CSV table of C-alpha atoms in Angstrom, one decimal:
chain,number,residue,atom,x,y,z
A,12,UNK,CA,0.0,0.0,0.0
A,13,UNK,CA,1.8,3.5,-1.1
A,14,UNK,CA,1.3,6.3,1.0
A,15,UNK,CA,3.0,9.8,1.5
A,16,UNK,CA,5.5,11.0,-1.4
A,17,UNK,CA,8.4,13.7,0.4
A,18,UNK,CA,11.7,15.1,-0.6
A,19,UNK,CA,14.6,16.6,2.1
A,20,UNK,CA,17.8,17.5,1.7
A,21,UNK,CA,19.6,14.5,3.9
A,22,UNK,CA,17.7,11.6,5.2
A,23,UNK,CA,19.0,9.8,9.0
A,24,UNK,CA,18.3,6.3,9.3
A,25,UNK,CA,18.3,5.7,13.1
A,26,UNK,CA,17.3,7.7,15.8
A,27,UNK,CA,19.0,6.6,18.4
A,28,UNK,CA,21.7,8.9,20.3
A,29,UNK,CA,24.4,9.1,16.6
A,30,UNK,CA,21.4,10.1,14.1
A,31,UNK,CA,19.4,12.4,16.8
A,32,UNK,CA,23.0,13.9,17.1
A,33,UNK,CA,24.2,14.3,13.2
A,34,UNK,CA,20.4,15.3,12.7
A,35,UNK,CA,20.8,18.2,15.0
A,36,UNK,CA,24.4,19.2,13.5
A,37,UNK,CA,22.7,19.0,10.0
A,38,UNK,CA,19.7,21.6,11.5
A,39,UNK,CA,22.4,23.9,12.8
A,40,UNK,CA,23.3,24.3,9.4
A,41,UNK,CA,20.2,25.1,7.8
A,42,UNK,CA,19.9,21.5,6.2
A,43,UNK,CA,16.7,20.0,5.9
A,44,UNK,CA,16.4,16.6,7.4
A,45,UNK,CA,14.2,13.7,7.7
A,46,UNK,CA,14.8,11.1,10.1
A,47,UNK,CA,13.6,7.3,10.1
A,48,UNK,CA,12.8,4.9,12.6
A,49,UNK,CA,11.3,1.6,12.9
A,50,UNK,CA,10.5,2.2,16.9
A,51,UNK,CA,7.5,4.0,17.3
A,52,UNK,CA,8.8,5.5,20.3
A,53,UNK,CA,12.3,5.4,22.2
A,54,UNK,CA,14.1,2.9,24.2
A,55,UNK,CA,13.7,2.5,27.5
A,56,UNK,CA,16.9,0.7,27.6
A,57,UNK,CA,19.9,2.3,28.6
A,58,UNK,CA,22.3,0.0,27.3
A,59,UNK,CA,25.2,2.8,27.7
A,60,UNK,CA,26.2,5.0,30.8
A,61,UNK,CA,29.3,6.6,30.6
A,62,UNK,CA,30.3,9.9,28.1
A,63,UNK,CA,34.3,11.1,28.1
A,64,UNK,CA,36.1,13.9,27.7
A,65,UNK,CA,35.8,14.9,24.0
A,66,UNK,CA,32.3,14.0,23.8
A,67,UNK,CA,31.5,15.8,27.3
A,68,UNK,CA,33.3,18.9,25.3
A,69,UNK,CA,31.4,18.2,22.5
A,70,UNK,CA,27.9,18.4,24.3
A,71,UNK,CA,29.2,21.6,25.8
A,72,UNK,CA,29.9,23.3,22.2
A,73,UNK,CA,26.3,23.0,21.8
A,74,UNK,CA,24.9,23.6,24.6
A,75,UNK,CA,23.5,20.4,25.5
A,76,UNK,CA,25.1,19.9,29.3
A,77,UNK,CA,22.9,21.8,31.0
A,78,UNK,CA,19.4,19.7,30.0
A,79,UNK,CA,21.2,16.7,31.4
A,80,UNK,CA,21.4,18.0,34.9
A,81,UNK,CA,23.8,16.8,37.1
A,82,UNK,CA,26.4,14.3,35.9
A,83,UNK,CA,28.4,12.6,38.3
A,84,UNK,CA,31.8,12.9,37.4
A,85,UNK,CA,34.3,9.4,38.1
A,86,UNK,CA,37.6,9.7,37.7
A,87,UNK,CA,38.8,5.8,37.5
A,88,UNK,CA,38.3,3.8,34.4
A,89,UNK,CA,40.1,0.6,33.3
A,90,UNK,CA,42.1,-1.3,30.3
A,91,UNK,CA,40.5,-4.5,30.0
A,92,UNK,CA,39.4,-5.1,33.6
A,93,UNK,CA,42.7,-3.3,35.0
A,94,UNK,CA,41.9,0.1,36.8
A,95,UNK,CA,43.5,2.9,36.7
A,96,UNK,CA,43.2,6.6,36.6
A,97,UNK,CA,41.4,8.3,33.5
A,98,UNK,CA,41.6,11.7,34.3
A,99,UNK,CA,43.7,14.2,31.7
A,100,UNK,CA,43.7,18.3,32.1
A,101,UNK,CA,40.8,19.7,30.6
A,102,UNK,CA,37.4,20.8,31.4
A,103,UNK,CA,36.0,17.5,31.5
A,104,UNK,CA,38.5,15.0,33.4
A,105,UNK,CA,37.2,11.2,33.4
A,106,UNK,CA,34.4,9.6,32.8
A,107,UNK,CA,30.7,11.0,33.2
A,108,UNK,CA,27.4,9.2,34.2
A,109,UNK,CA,24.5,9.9,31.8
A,110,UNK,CA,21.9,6.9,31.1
A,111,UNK,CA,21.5,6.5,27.1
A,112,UNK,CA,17.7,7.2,27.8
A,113,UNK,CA,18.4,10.7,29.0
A,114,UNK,CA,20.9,11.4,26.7
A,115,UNK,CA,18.5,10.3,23.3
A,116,UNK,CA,15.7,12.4,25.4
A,117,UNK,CA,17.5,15.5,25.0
A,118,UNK,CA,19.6,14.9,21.7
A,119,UNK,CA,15.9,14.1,20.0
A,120,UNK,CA,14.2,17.6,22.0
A,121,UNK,CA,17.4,19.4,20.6
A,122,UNK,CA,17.2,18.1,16.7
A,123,UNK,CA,13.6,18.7,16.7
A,124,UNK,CA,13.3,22.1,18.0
A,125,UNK,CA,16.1,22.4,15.4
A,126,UNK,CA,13.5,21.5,12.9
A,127,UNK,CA,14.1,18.1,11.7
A,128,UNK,CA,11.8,15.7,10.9
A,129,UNK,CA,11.4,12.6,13.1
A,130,UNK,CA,9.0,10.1,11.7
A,131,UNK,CA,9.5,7.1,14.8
A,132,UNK,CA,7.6,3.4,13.3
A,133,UNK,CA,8.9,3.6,9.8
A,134,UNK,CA,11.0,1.2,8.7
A,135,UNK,CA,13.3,1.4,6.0
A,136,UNK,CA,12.6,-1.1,3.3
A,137,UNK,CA,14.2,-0.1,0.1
A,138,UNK,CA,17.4,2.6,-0.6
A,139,UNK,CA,18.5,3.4,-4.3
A,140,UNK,CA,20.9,5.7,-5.6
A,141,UNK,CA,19.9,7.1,-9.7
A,142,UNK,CA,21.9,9.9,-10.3
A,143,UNK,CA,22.2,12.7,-7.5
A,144,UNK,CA,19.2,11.6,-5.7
A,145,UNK,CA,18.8,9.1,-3.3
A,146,UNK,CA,15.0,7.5,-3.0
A,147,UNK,CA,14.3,5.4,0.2
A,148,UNK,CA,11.1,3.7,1.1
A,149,UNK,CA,10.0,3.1,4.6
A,150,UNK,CA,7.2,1.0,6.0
A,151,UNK,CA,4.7,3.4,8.7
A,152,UNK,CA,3.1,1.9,11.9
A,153,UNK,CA,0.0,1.1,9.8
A,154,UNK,CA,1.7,-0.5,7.3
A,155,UNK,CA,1.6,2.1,4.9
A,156,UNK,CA,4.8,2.6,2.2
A,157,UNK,CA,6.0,6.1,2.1
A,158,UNK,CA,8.6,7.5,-0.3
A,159,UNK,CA,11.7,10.1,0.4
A,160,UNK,CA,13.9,11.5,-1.6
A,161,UNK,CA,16.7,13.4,-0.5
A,162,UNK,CA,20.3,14.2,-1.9
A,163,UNK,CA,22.3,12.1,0.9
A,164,UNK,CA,20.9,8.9,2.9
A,165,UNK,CA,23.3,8.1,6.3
A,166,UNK,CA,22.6,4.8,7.8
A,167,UNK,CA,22.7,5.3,11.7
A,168,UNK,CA,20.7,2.5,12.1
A,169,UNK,CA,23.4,0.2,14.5
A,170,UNK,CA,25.1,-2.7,14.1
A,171,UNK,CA,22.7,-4.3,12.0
A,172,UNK,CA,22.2,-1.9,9.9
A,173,UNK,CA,19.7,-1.5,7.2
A,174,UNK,CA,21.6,1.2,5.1
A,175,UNK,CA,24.7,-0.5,5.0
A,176,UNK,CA,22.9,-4.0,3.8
A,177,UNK,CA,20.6,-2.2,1.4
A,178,UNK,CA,23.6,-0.1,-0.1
A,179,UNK,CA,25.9,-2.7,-0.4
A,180,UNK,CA,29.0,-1.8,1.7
A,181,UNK,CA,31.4,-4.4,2.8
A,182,UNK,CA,31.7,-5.0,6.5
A,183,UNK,CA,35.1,-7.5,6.9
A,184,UNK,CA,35.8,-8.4,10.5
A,185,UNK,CA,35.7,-11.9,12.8
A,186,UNK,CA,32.7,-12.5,14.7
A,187,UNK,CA,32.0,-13.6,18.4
A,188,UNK,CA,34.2,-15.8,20.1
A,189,UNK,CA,33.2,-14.8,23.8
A,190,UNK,CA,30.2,-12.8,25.3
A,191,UNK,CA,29.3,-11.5,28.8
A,192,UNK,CA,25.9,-12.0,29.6
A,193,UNK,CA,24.0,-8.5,31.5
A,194,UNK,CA,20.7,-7.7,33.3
A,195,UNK,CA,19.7,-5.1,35.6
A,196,UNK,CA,17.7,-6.7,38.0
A,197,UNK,CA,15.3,-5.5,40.9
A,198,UNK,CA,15.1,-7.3,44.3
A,199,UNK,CA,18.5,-8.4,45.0
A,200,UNK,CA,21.1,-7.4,47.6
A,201,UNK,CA,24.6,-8.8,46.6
A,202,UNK,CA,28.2,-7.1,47.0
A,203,UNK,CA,29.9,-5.0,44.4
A,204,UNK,CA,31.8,-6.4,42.4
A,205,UNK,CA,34.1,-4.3,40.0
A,206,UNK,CA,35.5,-6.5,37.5
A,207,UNK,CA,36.0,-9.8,39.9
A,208,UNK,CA,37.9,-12.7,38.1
A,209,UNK,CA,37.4,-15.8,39.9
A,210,UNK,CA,37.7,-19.4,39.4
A,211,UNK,CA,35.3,-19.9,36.6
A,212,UNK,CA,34.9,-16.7,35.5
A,213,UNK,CA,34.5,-13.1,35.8
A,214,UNK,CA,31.3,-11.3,37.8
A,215,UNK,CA,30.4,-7.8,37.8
A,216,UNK,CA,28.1,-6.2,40.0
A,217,UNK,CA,26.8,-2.6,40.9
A,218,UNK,CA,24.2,-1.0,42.7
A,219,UNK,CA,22.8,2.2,41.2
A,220,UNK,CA,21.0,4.8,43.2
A,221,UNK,CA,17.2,3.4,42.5
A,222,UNK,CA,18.2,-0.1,43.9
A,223,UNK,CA,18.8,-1.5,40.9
A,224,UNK,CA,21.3,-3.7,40.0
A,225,UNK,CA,23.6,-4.0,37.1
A,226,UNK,CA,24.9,-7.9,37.2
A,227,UNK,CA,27.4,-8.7,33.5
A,228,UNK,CA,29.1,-12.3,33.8
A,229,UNK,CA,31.5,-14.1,31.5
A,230,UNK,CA,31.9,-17.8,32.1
A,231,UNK,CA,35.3,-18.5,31.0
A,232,UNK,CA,35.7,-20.5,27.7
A,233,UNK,CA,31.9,-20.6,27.2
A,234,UNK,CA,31.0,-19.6,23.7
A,235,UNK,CA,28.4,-17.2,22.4
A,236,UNK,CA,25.0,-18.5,22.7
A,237,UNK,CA,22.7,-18.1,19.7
A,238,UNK,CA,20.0,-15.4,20.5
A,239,UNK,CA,19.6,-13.2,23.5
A,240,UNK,CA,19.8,-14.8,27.2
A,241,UNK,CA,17.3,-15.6,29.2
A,242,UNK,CA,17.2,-14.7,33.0
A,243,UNK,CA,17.6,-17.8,34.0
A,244,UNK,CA,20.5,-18.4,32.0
A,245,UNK,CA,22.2,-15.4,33.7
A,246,UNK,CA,21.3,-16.2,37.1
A,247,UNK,CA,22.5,-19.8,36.4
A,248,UNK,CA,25.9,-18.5,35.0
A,249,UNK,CA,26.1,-16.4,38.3
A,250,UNK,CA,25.6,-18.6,40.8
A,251,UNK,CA,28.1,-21.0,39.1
A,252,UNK,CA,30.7,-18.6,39.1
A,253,UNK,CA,30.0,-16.4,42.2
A,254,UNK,CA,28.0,-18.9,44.2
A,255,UNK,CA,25.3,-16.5,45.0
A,256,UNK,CA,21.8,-16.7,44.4
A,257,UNK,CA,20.0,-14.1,42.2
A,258,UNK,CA,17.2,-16.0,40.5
A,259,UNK,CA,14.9,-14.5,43.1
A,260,UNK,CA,15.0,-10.5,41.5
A,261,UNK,CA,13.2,-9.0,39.0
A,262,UNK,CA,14.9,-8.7,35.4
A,263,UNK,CA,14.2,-5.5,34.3
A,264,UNK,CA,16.3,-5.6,31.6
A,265,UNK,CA,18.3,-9.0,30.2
A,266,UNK,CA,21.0,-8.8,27.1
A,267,UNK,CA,24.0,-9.8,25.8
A,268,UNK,CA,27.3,-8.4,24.3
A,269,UNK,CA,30.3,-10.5,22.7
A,270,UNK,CA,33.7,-9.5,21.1
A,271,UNK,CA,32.3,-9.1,17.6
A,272,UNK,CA,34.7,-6.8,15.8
A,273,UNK,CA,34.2,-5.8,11.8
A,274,UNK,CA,34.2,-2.3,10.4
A,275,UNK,CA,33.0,-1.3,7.1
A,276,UNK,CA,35.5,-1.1,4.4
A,277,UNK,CA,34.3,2.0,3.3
A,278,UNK,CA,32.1,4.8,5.0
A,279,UNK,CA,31.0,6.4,1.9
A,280,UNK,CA,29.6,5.0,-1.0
A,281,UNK,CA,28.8,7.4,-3.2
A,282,UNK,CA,25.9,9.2,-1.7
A,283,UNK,CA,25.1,6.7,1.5
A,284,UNK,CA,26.9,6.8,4.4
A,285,UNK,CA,26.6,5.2,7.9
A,286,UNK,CA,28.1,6.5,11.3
A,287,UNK,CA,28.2,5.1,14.5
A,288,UNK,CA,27.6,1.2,14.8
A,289,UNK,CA,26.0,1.2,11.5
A,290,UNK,CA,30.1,1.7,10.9
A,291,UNK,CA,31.6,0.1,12.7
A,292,UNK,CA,30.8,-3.0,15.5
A,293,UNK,CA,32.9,-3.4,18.5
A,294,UNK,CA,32.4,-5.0,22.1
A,295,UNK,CA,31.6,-2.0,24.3
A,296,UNK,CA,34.5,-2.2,27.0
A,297,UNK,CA,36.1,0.9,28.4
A,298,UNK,CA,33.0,3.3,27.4
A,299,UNK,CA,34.2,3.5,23.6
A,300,UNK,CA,31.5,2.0,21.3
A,301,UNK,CA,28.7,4.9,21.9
A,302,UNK,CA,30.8,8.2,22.1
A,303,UNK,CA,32.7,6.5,19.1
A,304,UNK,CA,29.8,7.2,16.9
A,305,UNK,CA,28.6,10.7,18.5
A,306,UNK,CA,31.6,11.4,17.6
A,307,UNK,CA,31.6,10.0,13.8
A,308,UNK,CA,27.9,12.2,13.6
A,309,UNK,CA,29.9,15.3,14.9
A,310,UNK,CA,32.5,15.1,12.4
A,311,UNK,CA,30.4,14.6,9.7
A,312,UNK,CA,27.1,16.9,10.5
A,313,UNK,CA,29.0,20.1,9.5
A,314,UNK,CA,31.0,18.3,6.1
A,315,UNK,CA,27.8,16.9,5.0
A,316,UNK,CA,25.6,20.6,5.6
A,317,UNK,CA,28.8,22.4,3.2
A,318,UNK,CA,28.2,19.5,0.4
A,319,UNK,CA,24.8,20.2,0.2
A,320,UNK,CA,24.7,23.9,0.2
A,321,UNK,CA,27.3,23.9,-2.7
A,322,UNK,CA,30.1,25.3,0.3
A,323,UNK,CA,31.9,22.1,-0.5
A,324,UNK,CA,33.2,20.0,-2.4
A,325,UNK,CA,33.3,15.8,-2.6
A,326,UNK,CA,36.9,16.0,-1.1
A,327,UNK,CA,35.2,17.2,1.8
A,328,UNK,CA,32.5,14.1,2.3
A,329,UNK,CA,35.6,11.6,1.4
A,330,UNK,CA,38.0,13.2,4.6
A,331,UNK,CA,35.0,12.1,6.5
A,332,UNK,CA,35.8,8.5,5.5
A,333,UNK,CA,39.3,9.2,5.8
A,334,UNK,CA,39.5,10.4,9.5
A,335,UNK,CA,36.7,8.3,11.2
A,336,UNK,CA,37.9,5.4,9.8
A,337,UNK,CA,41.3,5.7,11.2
A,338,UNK,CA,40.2,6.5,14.3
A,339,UNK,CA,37.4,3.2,14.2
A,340,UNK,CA,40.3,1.1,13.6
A,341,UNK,CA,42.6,2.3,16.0
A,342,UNK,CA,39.5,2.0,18.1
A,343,UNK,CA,38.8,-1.8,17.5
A,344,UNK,CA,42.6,-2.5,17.7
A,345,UNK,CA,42.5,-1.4,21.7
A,346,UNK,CA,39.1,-3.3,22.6
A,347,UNK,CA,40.2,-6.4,21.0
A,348,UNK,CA,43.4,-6.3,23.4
A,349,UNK,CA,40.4,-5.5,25.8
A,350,UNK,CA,38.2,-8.0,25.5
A,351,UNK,CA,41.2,-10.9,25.7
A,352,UNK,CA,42.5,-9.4,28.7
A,353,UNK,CA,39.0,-8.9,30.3
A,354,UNK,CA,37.4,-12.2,29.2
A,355,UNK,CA,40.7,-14.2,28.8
A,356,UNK,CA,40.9,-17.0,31.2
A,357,UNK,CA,44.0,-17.9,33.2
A,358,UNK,CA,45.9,-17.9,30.9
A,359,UNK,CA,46.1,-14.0,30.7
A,360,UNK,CA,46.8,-13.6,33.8
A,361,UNK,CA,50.4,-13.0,33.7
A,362,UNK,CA,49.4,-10.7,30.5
A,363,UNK,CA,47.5,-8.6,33.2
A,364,UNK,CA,49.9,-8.2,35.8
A,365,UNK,CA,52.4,-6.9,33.2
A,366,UNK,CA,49.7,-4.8,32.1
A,367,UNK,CA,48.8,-3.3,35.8
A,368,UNK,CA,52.3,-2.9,36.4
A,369,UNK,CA,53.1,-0.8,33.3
A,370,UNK,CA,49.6,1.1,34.0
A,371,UNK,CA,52.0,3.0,37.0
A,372,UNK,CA,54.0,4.7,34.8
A,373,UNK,CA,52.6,8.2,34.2
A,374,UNK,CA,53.5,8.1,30.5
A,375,UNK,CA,51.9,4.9,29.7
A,376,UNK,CA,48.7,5.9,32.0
A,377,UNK,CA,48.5,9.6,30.1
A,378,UNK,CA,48.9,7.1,26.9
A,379,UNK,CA,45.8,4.7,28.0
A,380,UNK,CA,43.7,7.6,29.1
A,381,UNK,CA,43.9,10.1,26.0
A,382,UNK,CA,43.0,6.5,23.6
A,383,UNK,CA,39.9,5.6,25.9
A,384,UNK,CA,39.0,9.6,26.5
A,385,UNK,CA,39.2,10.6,22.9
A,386,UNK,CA,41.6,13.4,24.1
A,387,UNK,CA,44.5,12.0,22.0
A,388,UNK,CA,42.6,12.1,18.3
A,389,UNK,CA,43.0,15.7,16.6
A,390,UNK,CA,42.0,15.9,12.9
A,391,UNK,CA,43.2,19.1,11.0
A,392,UNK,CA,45.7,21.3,12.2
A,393,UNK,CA,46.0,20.3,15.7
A,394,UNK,CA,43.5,22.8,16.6
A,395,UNK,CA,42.1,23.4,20.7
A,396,UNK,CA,38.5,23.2,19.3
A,397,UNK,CA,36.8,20.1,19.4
A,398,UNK,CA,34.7,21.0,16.2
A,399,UNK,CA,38.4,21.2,14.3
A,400,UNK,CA,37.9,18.5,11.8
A,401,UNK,CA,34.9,17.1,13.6
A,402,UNK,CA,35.8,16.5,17.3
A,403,UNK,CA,37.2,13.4,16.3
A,404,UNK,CA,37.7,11.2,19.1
A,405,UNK,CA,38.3,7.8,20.8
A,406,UNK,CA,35.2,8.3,23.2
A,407,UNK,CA,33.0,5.9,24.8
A,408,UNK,CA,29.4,5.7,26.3
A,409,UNK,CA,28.5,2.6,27.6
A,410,UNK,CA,29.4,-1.7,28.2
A,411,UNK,CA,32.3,-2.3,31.0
């Protein structure tokens, strides 16, 4: 059944946290925008927590701090499991604690009092490319067809994304070889737990103000299971490897997360492009994978905008490509080192305590901290502005 015909300027697939983001960026700009979804409303799951420095400063540039209150500020992060301090001068030291909820709250009141155009339940169904147009069709709540037509199409539609599988971009990596199992459950008193290997395996457990708590376990040399978890499967894999008893709670909230790592080969094709994890699909330790794509959207809201109003040239869209990408890999090259020292069994140990003892030295600490805080990426001239090239950065919002 066809329904509603429509033309933009740049049509955002995904509305979560990257395309509410590069949606706003495009507005700034004076770019018309439609944005699609195939959740009629948001997520109330607030798979990430954490934002670093460079995004924290990127937030700032637009004046998006202040409608997220008061973030509690945490100064200790880790390198695959190993702690150690994250803080680096700057306005925004360490990590900060915003729920993804909140965060996509304000990014989608900010983009639409920008102006764009966020159509939630439509799911994409078709993308083509003929000539400088780009046509997408996207299935409504009612099962209606609607057509868009726009110069650009970016797929910020996650790691399974719709845009890069209808356009055809190549996305090399390995897949899965380990997971850690999650769920924030309701009823339980247990201790914390920060990052506790033990015989079988490693356990995880905090307490967040509302009583809640956040349980992530990793059975050593069990393999990815096929599907998402069940609770009971979580509370069976932590009482085997903690000995306590959880099955009792309340799951609120029940996922997995393995050590997937693959990154597309190319961010542009022609006139699609993804951002975020549409891009690029990595575990989510040390608060990398969410920030990593605020900060792809960042870098190329303001490029795309100058293509479109004829204040740029194709050069411009491919430095997109150029810098994000580098920075994605250099990305995925750290959490894979990551995940085998967080989910290795014992035989990383020694690994580790070569690690923790290196992590002492000031020089190898400032090293770790810029790569997990984004404060070590700079694209153009080396400039003190986080909007120099994009804010490119190494940042994180979420996982372990």
């Amino acid at each position: 059944m066809s329904g509603d015909y429509s033309e933009t300027q740049v049509i955002v697939v995904g509305a979560g946290p990257v395309g509410l983001l590069l949606a706003g960026e495009l507005r700034l700009a004076g770019t018309d925008v439609v944005v699609l979804d195939k959740l009629t409303a948001p997520t109330t799951e607030s798979r990430a927590s954490t934002l670093h420095s460079r995004t924290m400063e990127v937030l700032d540039t637009r004046g998006l701090l202040d409608g997220l209150g008061d973030i509690p500020n945490d100064p200790s992060g880790h390198f695959g499991g190993i702690p150690f301090d994250l803080a680096l001068p700057g306005p925004y030291p360490g990590q900060w604690k915003v729920a993804q909820t909140r965060l996509e709250e304000v990014l989608g009141q900010w983009a639409a009092d920008l102006g764009a155009d966020i159509r939630r339940g439509h799911e994409l169904t078709s993308l083509t490319e003929t000539g400088d147009l780009v046509t997408a069709e996207a299935r409504g709540p009612d099962g209606t067809v609607s057509t868009v037509r726009a110069a650009y199409a970016v797929g910020c539609d996650g790691e399974h994304s719709a845009v890069r599988r209808l356009g055809g971009f190549e996305f090399p990596g390995t897949g899965a070889e380990r997971e850690l199992l999650r769920a924030d459950v309701a009823g339980i008193d247990i201790p914390g737990r920060r990052f506790e290997r033990l015989e079988g395996g490693l356990a995880i457990a905090a307490r967040r103000p509302d009583g809640v708590t956040r349980v992530m376990v990793h059975e050593f040399g069990a393999r990815p299971r096929p599907g998402a978890p069940s609770f009971e499967e979580v509370a069976d894999t932590w009482k085997r490897i903690t000995g306590e008893d959880i099955g009792g709670g309340t799951p609120l909230w029940v996922n997995s997360f393995g050590d997937a790592s693959r990154q597309a080969a190319s961010y542009r094709r022609g006139r699609l492009l993804l951002a975020g994890d549409a891009a690029h699909q990595q575990m989510p330790i040390g608060g990398q994978a969410l920030n990593l794509g605020l900060q792809d959207a960042f870098n190329l809201g303001w490029k795309l905008a100058a293509v479109v109003s004829g204040h740029g040239g194709e050069a411009l869209l491919d430095s997109y490509h150029e810098e994000r990408h580098a920075v994605g890999r250099a990305v995925q090259a750290n959490i894979r080192t990551q995940a085998l020292l967080l989910l290795g069994g014992p035989e990383v140990d020694a690994i580790r305590e070569v690690f923790a003892e290196l992590t002492g030295h000031e020089d190898v600490r400032t090293h770790l901290a810029g790569m997990i805080t984004g404060l070590d990426v700079r694209h153009g001239a080396g400039s003190q502005d986080p909007a120099a090239g994009g804010g490119g950065a190494r940042g994180g919002g979420g996982g372990v």
